[in-house]
XYZ file of C-alpha atoms in Angstrom:
320
model
C 25.890 -22.917 7.147
C 23.242 -25.421 6.077
C 22.643 -26.582 2.528
C 19.257 -24.855 2.391
C 20.757 -21.571 3.557
C 23.520 -21.751 0.938
C 20.991 -22.386 -1.807
C 18.706 -19.578 -0.664
C 21.643 -17.175 -0.349
C 22.751 -17.853 -3.913
C 19.214 -17.297 -5.170
C 18.906 -14.092 -3.141
C 22.185 -12.768 -4.532
C 21.027 -13.526 -8.059
C 17.746 -11.709 -7.421
C 19.501 -8.742 -5.830
C 21.938 -8.340 -8.721
C 19.293 -8.854 -11.387
C 17.018 -6.339 -9.722
C 19.766 -3.742 -10.043
C 18.813 -3.646 -13.731
C 15.122 -3.205 -13.029
C 13.294 0.049 -12.483
C 11.024 -0.653 -9.521
C 8.783 1.861 -7.835
C 10.244 2.724 -4.442
C 7.936 5.567 -3.567
C 7.556 5.945 0.183
C 3.820 6.390 -0.184
C 3.263 2.927 -1.668
C 0.493 1.122 0.211
C 2.095 -2.276 -0.223
C 5.668 -3.438 0.397
C 6.451 -7.103 -0.296
C 9.471 -8.684 1.402
C 10.377 -11.746 -0.631
C 12.754 -14.174 -2.287
C 12.175 -13.604 -5.974
C 11.968 -17.282 -6.977
C 9.984 -18.466 -3.946
C 6.659 -19.920 -5.209
C 4.737 -18.541 -2.215
C 6.163 -15.064 -2.829
C 5.331 -15.404 -6.531
C 1.759 -16.176 -5.537
C 1.454 -12.938 -3.549
C 3.122 -10.947 -6.336
C 0.621 -12.313 -8.844
C -2.242 -11.177 -6.639
C -0.781 -7.689 -6.229
C -0.480 -7.432 -10.005
C -4.109 -8.479 -10.389
C -5.240 -5.672 -8.070
C -3.753 -3.001 -10.289
C -2.153 -1.485 -7.191
C 1.283 0.071 -6.974
C 3.674 -1.914 -4.768
C 7.307 -2.100 -3.739
C 9.466 -5.229 -3.666
C 12.290 -5.803 -1.173
C 14.615 -8.774 -1.658
C 15.445 -10.400 1.690
C 18.905 -11.773 2.472
C 18.218 -15.369 3.651
C 21.260 -15.359 5.934
C 21.114 -12.008 7.734
C 17.419 -11.242 7.105
C 18.356 -7.656 7.864
C 15.597 -6.343 5.601
C 12.843 -7.898 7.736
C 14.620 -7.741 11.103
C 14.344 -3.974 10.943
C 10.541 -4.181 11.037
C 9.529 -7.585 12.406
C 10.488 -10.652 14.452
C 8.938 -12.802 11.720
C 11.684 -14.808 10.025
C 9.918 -16.053 6.900
C 8.806 -14.726 3.554
C 6.555 -13.587 2.064
C 5.912 -10.738 4.465
C 3.645 -7.973 3.190
C 3.292 -4.582 4.823
C -0.128 -3.315 3.747
C -1.284 0.095 4.965
C 1.260 -0.283 7.765
C -0.099 -3.713 8.796
C 2.181 -6.752 8.620
C 0.572 -9.723 6.879
C 2.030 -13.241 6.983
C 1.340 -16.580 5.247
C 0.734 -16.277 1.518
C -2.850 -17.562 1.430
C -3.799 -15.429 4.419
C -2.282 -12.409 2.668
C -4.287 -12.915 -0.512
C -7.506 -13.650 1.404
C -7.126 -10.546 3.568
C -6.459 -8.362 0.529
C -9.295 -9.863 -1.504
C -11.708 -9.341 1.377
C -10.436 -5.782 1.797
C -11.001 -4.925 -1.869
C -14.325 -6.760 -1.940
C -15.840 -5.123 1.148
C -13.979 -1.828 1.395
C -13.216 -2.641 5.030
C -9.849 -1.288 6.260
C -7.074 -3.882 6.350
C -6.558 -3.162 10.046
C -10.076 -4.535 10.651
C -9.993 -7.341 8.097
C -6.968 -8.993 9.752
C -9.096 -9.555 12.849
C -11.261 -11.899 10.759
C -8.256 -14.162 10.093
C -6.968 -15.116 13.559
C -4.126 -17.560 14.141
C -5.196 -20.514 16.290
C -2.889 -22.936 18.095
C -3.148 -26.518 16.853
C -1.656 -27.984 20.021
C 0.945 -29.704 17.840
C 4.620 -28.894 18.289
C 6.586 -27.782 15.266
C 9.699 -29.954 15.594
C 11.725 -27.527 13.484
C 11.007 -24.545 15.720
C 10.212 -25.983 19.137
C 6.949 -24.028 19.178
C 3.307 -24.897 18.739
C 2.068 -24.837 15.175
C -0.475 -22.196 14.316
C -3.341 -22.515 11.878
C -5.612 -19.967 10.245
C -9.142 -21.472 10.091
C -10.330 -18.772 7.664
C -7.245 -18.928 5.469
C -9.147 -19.765 2.275
C -12.332 -17.885 3.068
C -13.193 -14.595 1.362
C -15.643 -12.452 3.287
C -18.468 -10.318 1.958
C -19.506 -12.174 -1.182
C -23.123 -12.539 -2.254
C -24.754 -15.813 -1.173
C -25.458 -16.601 -4.828
C -21.706 -17.083 -5.303
C -21.416 -19.667 -2.521
C -20.729 -22.647 -4.804
C -18.146 -20.696 -6.799
C -16.393 -19.684 -3.591
C -16.295 -23.292 -2.407
C -14.756 -24.312 -5.738
C -12.174 -21.530 -5.453
C -11.256 -22.488 -1.873
C -10.934 -26.163 -2.805
C -8.369 -25.441 -5.500
C -6.476 -22.903 -3.435
C -6.011 -25.635 -0.821
C -4.896 -28.078 -3.523
C -2.270 -25.620 -4.747
C -0.823 -25.212 -1.233
C -1.112 -28.821 -0.136
C -0.097 -30.588 -3.335
C 1.049 -28.637 -6.365
C 3.690 -26.474 -4.701
C 5.529 -29.609 -3.558
C 6.072 -30.626 -7.182
C 8.070 -27.534 -8.129
C 11.523 -27.792 -6.505
C 11.977 -31.531 -7.147
C 11.328 -30.817 -10.833
C 13.347 -27.618 -11.213
C 16.363 -29.284 -9.568
C 15.595 -32.833 -10.735
C 19.102 -33.506 -12.081
C 22.472 -31.871 -11.610
C 22.345 -30.574 -15.185
C 18.907 -29.025 -14.661
C 20.022 -27.415 -11.401
C 22.994 -25.822 -13.180
C 20.737 -24.733 -16.044
C 18.363 -23.112 -13.563
C 21.171 -21.045 -12.064
C 22.435 -20.164 -15.537
C 18.943 -18.870 -16.199
C 18.861 -16.941 -12.913
C 22.139 -15.147 -13.667
C 21.266 -14.141 -17.241
C 20.145 -10.602 -16.417
C 22.323 -9.773 -13.442
C 25.474 -7.678 -13.053
C 27.835 -10.530 -12.187
C 31.566 -10.980 -12.477
C 32.794 -14.200 -14.055
C 33.771 -15.476 -10.602
C 30.317 -14.702 -9.185
C 28.584 -16.456 -12.048
C 30.728 -19.567 -11.612
C 30.304 -19.615 -7.828
C 26.540 -19.146 -7.948
C 26.150 -21.577 -10.809
C 27.817 -24.516 -9.065
C 27.453 -23.877 -5.332
C 23.848 -22.757 -5.630
C 22.992 -25.587 -8.006
C 24.563 -28.201 -5.702
C 22.630 -26.934 -2.691
C 19.278 -26.779 -4.485
C 19.841 -30.172 -6.142
C 20.179 -31.728 -2.681
C 17.137 -29.831 -1.398
C 15.072 -31.054 -4.332
C 15.919 -34.667 -3.455
C 14.982 -34.124 0.188
C 11.653 -32.581 -0.752
C 10.819 -35.448 -3.104
C 11.232 -37.917 -0.250
C 9.479 -35.716 2.306
C 6.361 -35.435 0.170
C 6.417 -39.066 -0.989
C 6.717 -38.213 -4.655
C 7.474 -40.824 -7.281
C 11.059 -40.946 -8.515
C 9.682 -39.884 -11.883
C 8.875 -36.378 -10.672
C 8.118 -35.167 -14.196
C 5.160 -37.528 -14.398
C 3.996 -36.162 -11.041
C 4.213 -32.641 -12.466
C 2.302 -33.527 -15.633
C -0.342 -35.276 -13.556
C -0.753 -32.249 -11.304
C -1.118 -29.878 -14.239
C -3.604 -32.178 -15.958
C -5.695 -32.407 -12.796
C -5.778 -28.607 -12.716
C -6.762 -28.318 -16.374
C -9.451 -31.012 -16.291
C -11.133 -29.302 -13.353
C -11.795 -26.246 -15.553
C -14.180 -28.410 -17.629
C -13.451 -26.599 -20.884
C -13.686 -23.080 -19.444
C -11.000 -20.447 -19.954
C -10.250 -20.239 -16.238
C -11.266 -21.897 -13.008
C -13.258 -18.728 -12.454
C -15.053 -19.159 -15.780
C -14.659 -16.289 -18.238
C -12.244 -14.468 -15.958
C -9.684 -15.669 -13.397
C -10.626 -16.281 -9.801
C -8.243 -16.275 -6.860
C -7.235 -19.888 -7.456
C -6.218 -19.030 -11.045
C -4.124 -16.106 -9.839
C -2.374 -18.145 -7.160
C -1.714 -21.051 -9.533
C -0.265 -18.640 -12.062
C 2.059 -17.312 -9.358
C 3.258 -20.820 -8.594
C 3.861 -21.613 -12.267
C 5.661 -18.319 -12.856
C 8.266 -19.403 -10.294
C 9.575 -22.031 -12.725
C 8.424 -20.583 -16.046
C 11.224 -20.838 -18.612
C 12.989 -23.710 -16.835
C 13.471 -27.135 -18.483
C 10.721 -28.468 -16.225
C 8.320 -25.867 -17.614
C 9.327 -26.539 -21.211
C 8.742 -30.256 -20.666
C 5.357 -29.496 -19.113
C 4.395 -27.412 -22.142
C 5.328 -30.284 -24.439
C 3.428 -32.899 -22.425
C 0.351 -31.006 -21.207
C -1.897 -28.207 -22.444
C -0.918 -25.812 -19.647
C 0.551 -23.154 -21.957
C -2.779 -21.855 -23.281
C -4.123 -21.265 -19.775
C -0.827 -19.728 -18.651
C -0.700 -17.331 -21.596
C -4.296 -16.241 -20.986
C -3.387 -15.528 -17.369
C -0.302 -13.604 -18.383
C -2.230 -11.402 -20.794
C -4.838 -10.758 -18.096
C -2.247 -9.749 -15.497
C -0.283 -7.599 -17.928
C -3.407 -5.522 -18.440
C -4.087 -5.304 -14.699
C -0.596 -4.669 -13.360
C 0.292 -1.164 -12.237
C 4.073 -1.688 -12.248
C 4.604 -4.006 -15.216
C 4.572 -7.772 -14.991
C 8.265 -8.320 -15.727
C 9.269 -6.030 -12.867
C 7.978 -8.525 -10.321
C 10.395 -11.253 -11.373
C 13.738 -9.905 -12.616
C 14.957 -13.381 -13.504
C 12.575 -13.520 -16.451
C 14.027 -12.192 -19.654
C 10.639 -11.588 -21.237
C 6.938 -12.137 -20.880
C 5.521 -14.750 -23.227
C 2.169 -14.422 -25.312
C 9.874 -21.059 -2.463
C 12.615 -24.093 1.466
C 14.550 -22.581 4.295
C 12.811 -19.632 5.938
C 10.035 -19.676 3.387
C 6.464 -19.409 4.596
C 3.341 -20.709 2.954
């Protein structure tokens, strides 16, 4: 069993146990079913969007080892996987673009997915032995008025930045040191129904695995050894680009705001987040987003992430 798998399994078990305390809607008639790892940033991004829609949705935690939850319905081995009106949607940014286009145009999801085809890049994915696929329309929302063209370009630019840069700052910061990795797993187990043995096992085995993964990711993405400074820099770049506005979307959030919130919510409450709050002005934007989504959500914002104890005023087998 690889290090990444061990880490993901511990995080899945935490999510599964914590969710036992949550009251989630499991109605069979729900239009949307999200298969996820609770603390995966890409899954958090899709959750944030579903909250913003005001739609009812179900959440299914996926076991990263057996993947039995998704194997029953799909050959796709990654998360997030969203079943929307019976259609399977993959890749977090494709999912949010398809849904946003659906709600914007009223076109059935079964038709909208045809506007987001996967195209072979001709490049082999060394990890899978298959050709890599790309979605040329991944960041494009269909059906908007031409007068909004510049705003849509701005939104797409920052959605790309979130996927190509900011997300890579999260794990190396959450698991920056051994102590922070242990603290993160202490935080994860706060709300779950765990025995003392389970808490100890998850705390140390999970922390060790994710600490090693964090180091690997720092090197893979050529981050400075001072990953905190990288995090502060990323957040400041995001904030400066708003040019004094409440959101990137102006007076109300756009899709980039929602996706960035999802990413930040994946490490909200961790030491890395607390340090970011002390060294940047991210908290005001985050709190505005949280208030906005609390008003929009149909199932309650805390229900989407059972590891969070309250609402303040994603490596192996994880898709993007």
